[in-house]
PDB file of C-alpha atoms in Angstrom:
ATOM      1  CA  MET X1288     110.748  99.947  94.902  1.00 65.00           C
ATOM      2  CA  TYR X1289     113.986  98.067  94.688  1.00 70.00           C
ATOM      3  CA  TRP X1290     114.190  94.728  92.899  1.00 74.00           C
ATOM      4  CA  ASP X1291     116.624  93.062  95.299  1.00 81.00           C
ATOM      5  CA  TRP X1292     114.987  94.076  98.585  1.00 78.00           C
ATOM      6  CA  SER X1293     112.632  91.982 100.691  1.00 80.00           C
ATOM      7  CA  TYR X1294     109.219  93.440 101.462  1.00 78.00           C
ATOM      8  CA  VAL X1295     106.420  92.491 103.828  1.00 76.00           C
ATOM      9  CA  LEU X1296     102.782  93.060 102.926  1.00 79.00           C
ATOM     10  CA  VAL X1297     100.484  93.766 105.874  1.00 79.00           C
ATOM     11  CA  GLN X1298      96.728  94.062 105.566  1.00 82.00           C
ATOM     12  CA  ALA X1299      95.242  96.317 108.239  1.00 80.00           C
ATOM     13  CA  GLU X1300      91.969  98.107 108.804  1.00 80.00           C
ATOM     14  CA  PRO X1301      92.016 101.934 109.123  1.00 75.00           C
ATOM     15  CA  ASP X1302      91.599 101.781 112.915  1.00 80.00           C
ATOM     16  CA  GLU X1303      94.577  99.401 113.120  1.00 79.00           C
ATOM     17  CA  ALA X1304      96.680 101.859 111.148  1.00 72.00           C
ATOM     18  CA  LEU X1305      96.109 104.442 113.889  1.00 73.00           C
ATOM     19  CA  ASP X1306      97.880 102.146 116.343  1.00 78.00           C
ATOM     20  CA  TRP X1307     100.725 101.186 114.015  1.00 74.00           C
ATOM     21  CA  ARG X1308     103.965 100.380 115.789  1.00 72.00           C
ATOM     22  CA  GLY X1309     106.634 103.068 115.661  1.00 72.00           C
ATOM     23  CA  THR X1310     107.575 104.176 112.175  1.00 74.00           C
ATOM     24  CA  LEU X1311     104.954 104.023 109.439  1.00 75.00           C
ATOM     25  CA  PRO X1312     105.516 101.661 106.497  1.00 79.00           C
ATOM     26  CA  ASP X1313     107.298 103.029 103.412  1.00 82.00           C
ATOM     27  CA  LEU X1314     104.220 102.383 101.263  1.00 85.00           C
ATOM     28  CA  ILE X1315     100.574 102.695 102.260  1.00 86.00           C
ATOM     29  CA  PHE X1316      97.611 101.982  99.990  1.00 87.00           C
ATOM     30  CA  PRO X1317      94.042 100.677 100.337  1.00 86.00           C
ATOM     31  CA  LEU X1318      92.931  97.256  99.092  1.00 86.00           C
ATOM     32  CA  ASP X1319      91.450  98.768  95.943  1.00 90.00           C
ATOM     33  CA  ARG X1320      94.788 100.544  95.277  1.00 91.00           C
ATOM     34  CA  SER X1321      92.951 103.747  94.416  1.00 93.00           C
ATOM     35  CA  TRP X1322      95.753 105.838  95.942  1.00 92.00           C
ATOM     36  CA  LEU X1323      99.337 105.379  97.134  1.00 90.00           C
ATOM     37  CA  PHE X1324     101.346 107.060  99.884  1.00 88.00           C
ATOM     38  CA  SER X1325     105.121 106.557  99.576  1.00 86.00           C
ATOM     39  CA  MET X1326     107.810 107.607 102.036  1.00 83.00           C
ATOM     40  CA  LEU X1327     110.860 105.699 100.827  1.00 78.00           C
ATOM     41  CA  TRP X1328     113.881 105.988 103.102  1.00 74.00           C
ATOM     42  CA  ASP X1329     116.167 107.549 100.518  1.00 74.00           C
ATOM     43  CA  ASP X1330     113.726 110.197  99.301  1.00 74.00           C
ATOM     44  CA  THR X1331     113.623 113.681 100.769  1.00 75.00           C
ATOM     45  CA  TRP X1332     109.932 113.955  99.987  1.00 79.00           C
ATOM     46  CA  THR X1333     106.694 112.032 100.375  1.00 83.00           C
ATOM     47  CA  SER X1334     104.806 110.988  97.249  1.00 87.00           C
ATOM     48  CA  VAL X1335     101.052 110.620  96.927  1.00 90.00           C
ATOM     49  CA  GLY X1336      99.429 109.165  93.853  1.00 91.00           C
ATOM     50  CA  GLY X1337      95.713 108.956  93.275  1.00 93.00           C
ATOM     51  CA  PRO X1338      92.668 110.456  91.617  1.00 94.00           C
ATOM     52  CA  VAL X1339      92.941 114.026  90.348  1.00 93.00           C
ATOM     53  CA  SER X1340      90.416 115.160  92.988  1.00 95.00           C
ATOM     54  CA  LEU X1341      92.659 113.858  95.799  1.00 93.00           C
ATOM     55  CA  ILE X1342      95.812 115.406  94.361  1.00 92.00           C
ATOM     56  CA  ASP X1343      94.081 118.740  93.726  1.00 93.00           C
ATOM     57  CA  ALA X1344      92.750 118.799  97.307  1.00 94.00           C
ATOM     58  CA  LEU X1345      96.210 118.113  98.747  1.00 92.00           C
ATOM     59  CA  ALA X1346      97.823 120.753  96.530  1.00 92.00           C
ATOM     60  CA  ALA X1347      95.187 123.324  97.547  1.00 94.00           C
ATOM     61  CA  ASP X1348      95.605 122.750 101.297  1.00 93.00           C
ATOM     62  CA  PRO X1349      97.661 125.630 102.758  1.00 91.00           C
ATOM     63  CA  LEU X1350      99.014 123.377 105.534  1.00 92.00           C
ATOM     64  CA  ILE X1351     100.552 120.920 103.076  1.00 88.00           C
ATOM     65  CA  ASN X1352     103.682 121.866 101.170  1.00 85.00           C
ATOM     66  CA  ALA X1353     102.699 120.092  97.973  1.00 86.00           C
ATOM     67  CA  ARG X1354     103.370 120.408  94.301  1.00 86.00           C
ATOM     68  CA  ILE X1355     101.821 118.447  91.478  1.00 89.00           C
ATOM     69  CA  VAL X1356     104.234 116.354  89.413  1.00 87.00           C
ATOM     70  CA  GLY X1357     103.224 114.715  86.159  1.00 84.00           C
ATOM     71  CA  ARG X1358     103.904 111.061  85.375  1.00 81.00           C
ATOM     72  CA  HIS X1359     106.915 111.805  83.231  1.00 85.00           C
ATOM     73  CA  GLU X1360     108.417 114.509  85.444  1.00 84.00           C
ATOM     74  CA  ASP X1361     111.235 114.040  87.943  1.00 80.00           C
ATOM     75  CA  PRO X1362     109.584 114.008  91.392  1.00 74.00           C
ATOM     76  CA  ALA X1363     112.757 115.194  93.152  1.00 73.00           C
ATOM     77  CA  CYS X1364     112.371 118.534  94.870  1.00 67.00           C
ATOM     78  CA  PRO X1365     113.884 121.360  92.816  1.00 67.00           C
ATOM     79  CA  ASP X1366     116.167 122.257  95.769  1.00 67.00           C
ATOM     80  CA  ASP X1367     117.275 118.645  96.280  1.00 59.00           C
ATOM     81  CA  ASP X1368     120.913 117.981  95.421  1.00 58.00           C
ATOM     82  CA  ALA X1369     120.469 114.186  95.424  1.00 51.00           C
TER      83      ALA X1369
END
């Protein structure tokens, strides 16, 4: 997140998210904030944070190109020149 940017917070039910207009929001999380989905415009990757069981399931899925990154590791893709 950037300190000098304006943000809008929208509360929507899961079925409303299916009909979201155009581009998805940069950040998506449930009310209980148990997980976070981040697709910031200047990143070349998508970040997911959440319980170990969620992260392990995503990393194990052969259709998802995922790698686990620890809290203190650089999340940038190893091939990313940015």
